[in-house]
Coordinates of C-alpha atoms and ligand atoms in Angstrom, one line a residue:
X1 CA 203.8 78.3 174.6
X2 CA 199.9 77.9 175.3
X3 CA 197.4 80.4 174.2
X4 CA 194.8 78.2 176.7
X5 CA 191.5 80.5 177.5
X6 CA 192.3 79.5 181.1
X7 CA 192.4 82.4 183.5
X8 CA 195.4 83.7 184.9
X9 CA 194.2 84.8 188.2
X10 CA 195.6 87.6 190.8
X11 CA 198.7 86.5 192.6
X12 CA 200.2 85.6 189.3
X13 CA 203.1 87.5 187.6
X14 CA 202.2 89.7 185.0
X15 CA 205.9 90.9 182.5
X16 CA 206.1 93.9 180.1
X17 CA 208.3 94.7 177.0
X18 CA 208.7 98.3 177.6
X19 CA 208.6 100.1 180.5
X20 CA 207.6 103.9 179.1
X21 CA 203.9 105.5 180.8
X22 CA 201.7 103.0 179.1
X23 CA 203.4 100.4 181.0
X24 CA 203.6 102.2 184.1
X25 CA 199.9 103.1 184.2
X26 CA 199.0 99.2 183.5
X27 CA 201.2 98.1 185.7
X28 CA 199.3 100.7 188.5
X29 CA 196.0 98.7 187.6
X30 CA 197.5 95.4 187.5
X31 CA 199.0 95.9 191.4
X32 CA 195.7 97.2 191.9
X33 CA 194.1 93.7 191.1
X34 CA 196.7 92.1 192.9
X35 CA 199.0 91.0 190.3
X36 CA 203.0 90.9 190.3
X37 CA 205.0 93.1 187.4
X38 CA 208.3 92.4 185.9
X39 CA 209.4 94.7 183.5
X40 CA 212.0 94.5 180.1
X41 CA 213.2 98.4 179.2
X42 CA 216.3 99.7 177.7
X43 CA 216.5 102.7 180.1
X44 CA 217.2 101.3 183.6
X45 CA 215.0 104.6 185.2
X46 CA 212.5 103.7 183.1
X47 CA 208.6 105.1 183.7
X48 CA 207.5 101.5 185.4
X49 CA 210.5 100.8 187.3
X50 CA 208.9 102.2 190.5
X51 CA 206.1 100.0 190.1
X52 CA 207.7 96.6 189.0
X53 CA 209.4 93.9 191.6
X54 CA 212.0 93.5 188.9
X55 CA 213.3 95.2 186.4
X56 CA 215.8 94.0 183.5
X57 CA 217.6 97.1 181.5
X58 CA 217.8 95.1 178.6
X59 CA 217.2 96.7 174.4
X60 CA 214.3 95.1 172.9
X61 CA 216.0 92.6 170.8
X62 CA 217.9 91.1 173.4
X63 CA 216.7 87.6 173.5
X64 CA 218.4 86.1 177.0
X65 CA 216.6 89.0 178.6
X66 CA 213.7 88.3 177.4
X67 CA 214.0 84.4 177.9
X68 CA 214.8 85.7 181.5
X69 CA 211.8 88.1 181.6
X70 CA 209.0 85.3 180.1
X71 CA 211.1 82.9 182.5
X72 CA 209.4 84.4 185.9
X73 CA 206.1 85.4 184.2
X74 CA 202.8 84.0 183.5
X75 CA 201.8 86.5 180.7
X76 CA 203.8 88.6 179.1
X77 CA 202.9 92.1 177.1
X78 CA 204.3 94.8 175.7
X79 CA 203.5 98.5 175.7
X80 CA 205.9 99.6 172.3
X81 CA 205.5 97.6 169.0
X82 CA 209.2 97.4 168.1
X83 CA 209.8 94.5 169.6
X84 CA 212.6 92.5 167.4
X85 CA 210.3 89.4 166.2
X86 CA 213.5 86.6 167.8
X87 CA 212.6 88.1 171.2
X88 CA 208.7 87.8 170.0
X89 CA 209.0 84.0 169.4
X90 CA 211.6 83.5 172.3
X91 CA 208.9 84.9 175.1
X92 CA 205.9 82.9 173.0
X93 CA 207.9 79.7 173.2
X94 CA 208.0 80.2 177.4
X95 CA 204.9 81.8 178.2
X96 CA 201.9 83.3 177.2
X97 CA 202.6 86.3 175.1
X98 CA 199.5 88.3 174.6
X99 CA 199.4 90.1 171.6
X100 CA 200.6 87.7 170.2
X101 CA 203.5 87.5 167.6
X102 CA 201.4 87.8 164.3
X103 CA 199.6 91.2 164.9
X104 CA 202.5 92.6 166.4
X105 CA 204.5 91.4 163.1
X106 CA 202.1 93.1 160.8
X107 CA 201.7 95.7 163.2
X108 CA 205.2 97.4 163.7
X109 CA 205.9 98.2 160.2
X110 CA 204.2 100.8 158.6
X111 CA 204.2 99.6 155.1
X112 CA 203.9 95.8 155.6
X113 CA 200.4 97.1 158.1
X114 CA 199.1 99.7 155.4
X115 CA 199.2 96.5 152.8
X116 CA 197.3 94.1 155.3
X117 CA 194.9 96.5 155.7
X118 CA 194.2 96.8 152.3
X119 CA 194.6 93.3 151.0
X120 CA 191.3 92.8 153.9
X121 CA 189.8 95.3 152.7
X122 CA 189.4 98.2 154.9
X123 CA 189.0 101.6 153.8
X124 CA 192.6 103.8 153.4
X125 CA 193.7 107.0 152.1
X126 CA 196.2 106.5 149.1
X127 CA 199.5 105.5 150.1
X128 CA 202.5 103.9 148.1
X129 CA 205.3 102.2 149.2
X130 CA 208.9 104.0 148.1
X131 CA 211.9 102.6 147.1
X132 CA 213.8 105.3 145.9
X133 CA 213.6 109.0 146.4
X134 CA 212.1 109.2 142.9
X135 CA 209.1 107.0 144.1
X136 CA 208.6 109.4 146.3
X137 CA 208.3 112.7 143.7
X138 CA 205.7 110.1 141.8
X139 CA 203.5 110.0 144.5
X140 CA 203.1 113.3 145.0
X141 CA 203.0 113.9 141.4
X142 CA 200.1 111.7 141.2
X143 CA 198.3 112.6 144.8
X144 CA 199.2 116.2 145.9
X145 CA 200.9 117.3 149.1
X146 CA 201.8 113.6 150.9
X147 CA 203.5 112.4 154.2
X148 CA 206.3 110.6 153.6
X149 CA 206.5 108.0 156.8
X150 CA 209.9 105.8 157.7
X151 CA 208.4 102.5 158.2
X152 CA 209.4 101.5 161.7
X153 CA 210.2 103.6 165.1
X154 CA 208.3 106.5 164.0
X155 CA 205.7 108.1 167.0
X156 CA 204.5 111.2 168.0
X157 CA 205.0 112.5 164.5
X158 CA 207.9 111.5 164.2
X159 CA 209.7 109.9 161.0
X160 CA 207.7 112.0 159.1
X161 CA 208.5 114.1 156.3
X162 CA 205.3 116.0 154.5
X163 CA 206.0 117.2 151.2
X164 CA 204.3 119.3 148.9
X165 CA 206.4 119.6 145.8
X166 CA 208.1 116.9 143.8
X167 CA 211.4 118.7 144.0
X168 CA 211.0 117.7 147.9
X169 CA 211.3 113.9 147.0
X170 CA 215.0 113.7 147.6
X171 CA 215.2 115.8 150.7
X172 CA 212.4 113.7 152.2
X173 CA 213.9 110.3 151.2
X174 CA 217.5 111.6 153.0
X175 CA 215.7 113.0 155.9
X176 CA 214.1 109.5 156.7
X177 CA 217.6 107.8 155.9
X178 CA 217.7 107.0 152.3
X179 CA 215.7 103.5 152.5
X180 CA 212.2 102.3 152.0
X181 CA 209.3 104.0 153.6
X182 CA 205.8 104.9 152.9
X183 CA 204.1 107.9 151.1
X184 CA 200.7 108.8 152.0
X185 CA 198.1 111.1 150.0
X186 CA 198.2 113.9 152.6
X187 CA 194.2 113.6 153.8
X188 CA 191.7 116.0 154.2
X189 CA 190.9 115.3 157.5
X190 CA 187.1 116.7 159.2
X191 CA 188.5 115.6 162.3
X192 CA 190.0 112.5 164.1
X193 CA 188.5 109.6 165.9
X194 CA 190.1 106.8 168.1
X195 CA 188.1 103.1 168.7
X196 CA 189.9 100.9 171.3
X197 CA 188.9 97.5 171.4
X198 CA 189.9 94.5 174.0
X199 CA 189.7 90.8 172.8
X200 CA 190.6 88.1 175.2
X201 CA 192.3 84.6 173.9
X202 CA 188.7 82.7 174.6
X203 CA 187.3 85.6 171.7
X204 CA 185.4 88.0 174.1
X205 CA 185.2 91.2 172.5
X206 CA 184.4 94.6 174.8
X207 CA 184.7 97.9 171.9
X208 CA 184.9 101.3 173.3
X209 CA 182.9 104.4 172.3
X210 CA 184.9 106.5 169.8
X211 CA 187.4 109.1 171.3
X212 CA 187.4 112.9 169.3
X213 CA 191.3 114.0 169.4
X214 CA 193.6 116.8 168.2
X215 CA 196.8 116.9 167.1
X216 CA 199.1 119.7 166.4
X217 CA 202.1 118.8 164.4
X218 CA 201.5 115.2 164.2
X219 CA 201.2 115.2 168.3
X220 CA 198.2 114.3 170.4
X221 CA 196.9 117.6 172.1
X222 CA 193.9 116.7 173.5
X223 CA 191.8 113.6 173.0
X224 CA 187.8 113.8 174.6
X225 CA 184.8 111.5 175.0
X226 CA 181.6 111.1 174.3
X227 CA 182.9 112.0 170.6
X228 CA 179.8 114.3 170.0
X229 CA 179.2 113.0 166.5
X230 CA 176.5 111.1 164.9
X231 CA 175.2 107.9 166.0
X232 CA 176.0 106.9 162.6
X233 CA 179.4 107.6 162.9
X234 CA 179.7 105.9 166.0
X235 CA 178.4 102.4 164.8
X236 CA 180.1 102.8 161.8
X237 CA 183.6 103.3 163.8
X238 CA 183.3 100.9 166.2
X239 CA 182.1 98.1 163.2
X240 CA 185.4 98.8 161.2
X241 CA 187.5 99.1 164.4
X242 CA 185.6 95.5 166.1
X243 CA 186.5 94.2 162.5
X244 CA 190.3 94.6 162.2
X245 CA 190.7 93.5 165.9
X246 CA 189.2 90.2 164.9
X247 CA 190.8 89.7 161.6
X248 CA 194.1 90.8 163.3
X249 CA 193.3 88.5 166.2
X250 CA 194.9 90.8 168.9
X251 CA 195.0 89.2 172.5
X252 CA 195.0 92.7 174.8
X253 CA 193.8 95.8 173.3
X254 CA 194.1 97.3 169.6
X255 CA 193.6 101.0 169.2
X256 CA 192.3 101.8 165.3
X257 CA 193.4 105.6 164.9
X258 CA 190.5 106.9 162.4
X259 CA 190.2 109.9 159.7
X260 CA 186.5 111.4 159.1
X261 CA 187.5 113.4 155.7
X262 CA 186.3 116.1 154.8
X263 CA 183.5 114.2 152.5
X264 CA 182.6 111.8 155.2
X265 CA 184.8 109.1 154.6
X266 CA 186.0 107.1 157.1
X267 CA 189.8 105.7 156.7
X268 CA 191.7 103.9 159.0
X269 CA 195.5 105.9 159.8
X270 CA 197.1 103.3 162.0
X271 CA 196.9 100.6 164.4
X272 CA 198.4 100.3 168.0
X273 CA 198.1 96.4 169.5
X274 CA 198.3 98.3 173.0
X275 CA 196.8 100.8 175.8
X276 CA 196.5 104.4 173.8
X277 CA 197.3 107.9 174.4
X278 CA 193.5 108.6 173.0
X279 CA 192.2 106.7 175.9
X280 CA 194.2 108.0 178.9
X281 CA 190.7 109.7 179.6
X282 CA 189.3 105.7 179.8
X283 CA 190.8 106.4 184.0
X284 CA 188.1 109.1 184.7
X285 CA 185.3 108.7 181.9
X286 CA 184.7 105.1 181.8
X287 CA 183.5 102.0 184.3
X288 CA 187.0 100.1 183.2
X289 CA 190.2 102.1 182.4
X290 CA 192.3 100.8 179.3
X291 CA 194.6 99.6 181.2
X292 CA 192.5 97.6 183.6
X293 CA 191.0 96.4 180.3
X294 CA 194.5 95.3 178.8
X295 CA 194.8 93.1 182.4
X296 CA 191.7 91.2 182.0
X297 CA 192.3 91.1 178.4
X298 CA 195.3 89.3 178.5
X299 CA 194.9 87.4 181.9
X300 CA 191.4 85.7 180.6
X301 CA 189.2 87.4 182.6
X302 CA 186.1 89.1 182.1
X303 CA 186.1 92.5 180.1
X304 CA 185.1 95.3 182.0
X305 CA 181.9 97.8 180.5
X306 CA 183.3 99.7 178.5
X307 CA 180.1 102.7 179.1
X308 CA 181.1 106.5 179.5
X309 CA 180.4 107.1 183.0
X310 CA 181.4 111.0 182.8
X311 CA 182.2 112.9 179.6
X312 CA 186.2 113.2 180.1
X313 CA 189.0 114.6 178.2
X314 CA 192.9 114.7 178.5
X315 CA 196.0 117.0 177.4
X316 CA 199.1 115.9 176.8
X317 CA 201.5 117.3 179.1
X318 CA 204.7 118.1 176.9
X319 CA 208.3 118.4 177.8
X320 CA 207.9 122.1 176.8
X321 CA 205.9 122.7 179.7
X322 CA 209.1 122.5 181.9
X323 CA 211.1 124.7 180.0
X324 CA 209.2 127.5 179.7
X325 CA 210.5 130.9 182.1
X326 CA 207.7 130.0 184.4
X327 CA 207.4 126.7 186.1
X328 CA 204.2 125.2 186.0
X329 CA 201.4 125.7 188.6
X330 CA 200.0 123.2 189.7
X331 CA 198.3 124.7 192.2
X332 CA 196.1 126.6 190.1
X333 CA 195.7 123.8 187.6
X334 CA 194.2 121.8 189.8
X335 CA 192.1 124.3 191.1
X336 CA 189.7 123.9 188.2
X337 CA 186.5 121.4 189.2
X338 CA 187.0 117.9 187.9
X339 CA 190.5 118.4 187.1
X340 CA 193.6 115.9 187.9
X341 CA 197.0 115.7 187.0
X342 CA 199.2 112.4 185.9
X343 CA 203.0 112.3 185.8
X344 CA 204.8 109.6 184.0
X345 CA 208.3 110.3 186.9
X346 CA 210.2 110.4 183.6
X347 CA 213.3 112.6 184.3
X348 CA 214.6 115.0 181.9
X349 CA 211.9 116.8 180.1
X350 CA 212.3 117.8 176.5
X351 CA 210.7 119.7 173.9
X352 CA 208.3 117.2 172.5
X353 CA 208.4 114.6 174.8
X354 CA 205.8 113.5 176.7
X355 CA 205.8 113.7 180.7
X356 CA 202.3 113.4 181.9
X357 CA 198.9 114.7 181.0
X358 CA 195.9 116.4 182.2
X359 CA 192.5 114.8 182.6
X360 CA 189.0 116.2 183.5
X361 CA 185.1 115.3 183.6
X362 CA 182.4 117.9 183.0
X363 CA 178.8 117.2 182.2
X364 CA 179.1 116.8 178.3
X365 CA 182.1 116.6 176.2
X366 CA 182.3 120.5 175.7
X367 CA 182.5 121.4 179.3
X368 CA 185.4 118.2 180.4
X369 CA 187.1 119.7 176.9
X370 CA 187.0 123.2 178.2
X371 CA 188.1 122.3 181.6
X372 CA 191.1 120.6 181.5
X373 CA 192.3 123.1 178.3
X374 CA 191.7 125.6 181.1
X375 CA 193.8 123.5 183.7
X376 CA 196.6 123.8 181.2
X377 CA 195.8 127.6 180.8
X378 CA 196.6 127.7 184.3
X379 CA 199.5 125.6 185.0
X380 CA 201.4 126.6 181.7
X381 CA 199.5 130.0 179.7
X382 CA 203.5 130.0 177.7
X383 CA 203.1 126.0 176.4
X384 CA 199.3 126.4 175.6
X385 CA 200.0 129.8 173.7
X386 CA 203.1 128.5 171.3
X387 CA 201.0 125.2 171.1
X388 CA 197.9 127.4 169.1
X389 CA 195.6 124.9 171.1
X390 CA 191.8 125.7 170.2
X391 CA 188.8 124.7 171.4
X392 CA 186.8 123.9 169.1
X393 CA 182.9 124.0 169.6
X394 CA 182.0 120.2 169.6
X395 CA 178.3 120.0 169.1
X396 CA 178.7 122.1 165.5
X397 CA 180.4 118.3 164.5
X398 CA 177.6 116.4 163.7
X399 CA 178.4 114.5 160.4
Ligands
LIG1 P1 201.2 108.7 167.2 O1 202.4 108.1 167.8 O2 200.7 109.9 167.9 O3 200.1 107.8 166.9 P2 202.5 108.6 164.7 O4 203.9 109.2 164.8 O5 202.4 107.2 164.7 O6 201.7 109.3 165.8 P3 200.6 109.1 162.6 O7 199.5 108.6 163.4 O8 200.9 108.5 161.3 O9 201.9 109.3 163.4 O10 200.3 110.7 162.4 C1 200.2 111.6 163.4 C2 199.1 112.6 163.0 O11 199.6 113.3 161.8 C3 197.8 112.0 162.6 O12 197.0 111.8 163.8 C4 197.2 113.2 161.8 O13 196.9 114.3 162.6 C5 198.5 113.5 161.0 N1 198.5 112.7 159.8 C6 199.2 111.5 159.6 N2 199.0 111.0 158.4 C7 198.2 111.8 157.7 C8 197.7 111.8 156.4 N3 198.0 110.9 155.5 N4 196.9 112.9 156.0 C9 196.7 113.9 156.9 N5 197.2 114.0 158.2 C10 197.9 112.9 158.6
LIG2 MG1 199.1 107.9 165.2

């Protein structure tokens, strides 16, 4: 309905499509302000249930349930971009919907964001978009070893096929369910960045310093700030990641997911028009968490400072940590200085999914890195051991 700049104060009811940990830990900030939460998720034990007044067990392209959610909110977000695009334009037609529909549209499918991206101009490995398993073999005829991505639903790695053979082109079109999806030149990546940046509707802008982070098999292990790279780098991330918010025009937060190759290139991966796993350290590090941010964001209020207060870091707590013949100890975890522990109260932990995460300040990157990797030495040695998590030595990254 209206995108007005007018502020949507404390008191008022704030409603979330999806109701997974990102929700949940906004919805913690948002009470925290004073604000109401209504939730939209297709599990009915979902991870913000225990923090929302109402809660509607609803799939995400249910449009009466969203009509009902926008119905008793005064903004409405979302927390998971596959959000059918009816139930986009059903909540925008009753309520504020912050992001808005657009960005969210370009957003949630891989190919349709790689080709924005490019047709503005912003720097991205080689990528193609297949059609047919034999699209597939070109690609990596013409590029090398690729990733071959399904375009929507894919996260934490997965919907991902890499391939390093032509001959692979028709397992890795069957594997992502014989339709169209996009090949990428597999990257030589020097290491990873993160830049999350908050826009309001009135066009403030607040950019965060970049997050360093680590993934093992296409899953965030550990993400850590200050980034310990070059000032250059810094300016030059935050530029590019400032510029695709505002082109995008994202309401709420956009997290730009970076590649620094291995010649000093800096590509854009992907974007996320939401709070970010890279930035679960935003809670101990910096003078406004993300998810603070993404409530003053999207209720018109001022942005927070986005300034490192402590050099922080995170690990993702996986489902394997549960499963291991040892229970985790959390006792001994959190005996480690600057150390804390956050559980999403999902039940049922599996291999690969993710259940909470570890956080911790030090006095430079390098010692809040090496502290909470040794708070998950503690409370699982079995998880961090099959995991082949290293610690690297952050101030040899300087380029
Ligand atoms: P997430 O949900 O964690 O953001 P995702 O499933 O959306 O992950 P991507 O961000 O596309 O997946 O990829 C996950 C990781 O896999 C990247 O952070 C990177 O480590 C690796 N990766 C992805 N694409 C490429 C590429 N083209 N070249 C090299 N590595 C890649
Ligand atoms: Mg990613």
């Amino acid at each position: 309905m209206t995108d007005s700049a007018q502020p949507i104060l404390p008191g008022a009811t704030i409603g979330f499509l999806g109701g997974g940990q990102l929700g949940r830990m906004t919805a913690f900030a948002a009470r925290s302000m004073g604000y109401d939460i209504q939730v939209l998720d297709p599990e009915a034990a979902c991870a913000t249930r225990p923090v929302a007044s109402r809660t509607i067990t609803a799939k995400f392209d249910d449009v009466d349930a969203a009509v009902a959610l926008a119905s008793e909110c005064d903004v409405v977000t979302l927390e998971i971009e596959q959000i059918h695009p009816d139930v986009l334009d059903a909540v925008a037609a009753r309520t504020a919907l912050r992001p808005g529909r657009a960005p969210v549209y370009i957003i949630q499918d891989r190919i349709r964001q790689k080709q924005w991206l490019k047709a503005q101009g912003f720097p991205l490995g080689n990528f193609v978009a297949a059609q047919q398993a034999s699209d597939i073999a070109d690609a990596v005829r013409e590029f090398g070893p690729c990733i071959a991505k399904s375009t929507h639903g894919g996260y934490d790695g997965r919907g991902q096929v890499r391939l390093s053979t032509t001959e692979q082109g028709i397992d890795a079109w069957t594997a992502l369910g014989a339709r169209e999806c996009l090949v990428e030149q597999k990257v030589d990546i020097h290491y990873e960045l993160s830049v999350l940046v908050a826009r309001t509707a009135a066009g403030a802008v607040a950019v965060y310093p970049p997050s360093r982070n680590h993934h093992t098999s296409g899953v965030l292990t550990w993400a850590v700030v200050p980034a310990v790279i070059s000032d250059d780098m810094v300016a030059r991330a935050q530029t590019l990641a400032r510029n695709v918010a505002e082109r995008i025009g994202i309401v709420g937060l956009l997290a730009v997911e970076c590649f620094v190759t291995t010649s000093g290139e800096l590509l854009v991966n992907e974007l996320a028009p939401r709070p970010h796993n890279t930035y679960h350290h935003s809670e101990r590090g910096f003078a406004t968490s993300q998810f603070e941010q993404l409530v003053r964001a999207i209720c018109g209020l001022p942005l927070g400072a986005t300034d490192v207060h402590a050099p922080s870091a995170i690990a993702n707590l996986l489902g394997d940590v549960w499963l291991q013949d040892t229970p985790p100890d959390f006792t001994h975890a959190l005996n480690v200085t600057g150390s804390r522990v956050h559980l999403y109260g999902k039940h049922g932990a599996k291999a690969g999914r993710k259940m909470g995460h570890l956080s911790a300040v030090g006095h430079d990157a390098q010692d809040a890195l090496g502290r909470v990797l040794e708070s998950y030495r503690r409370l699982s040695p079995g998880t961090i051991a099959s995991f082949d998590v290293h610690e690297p030595v952050l101030a040899h990254i300087t380029s």
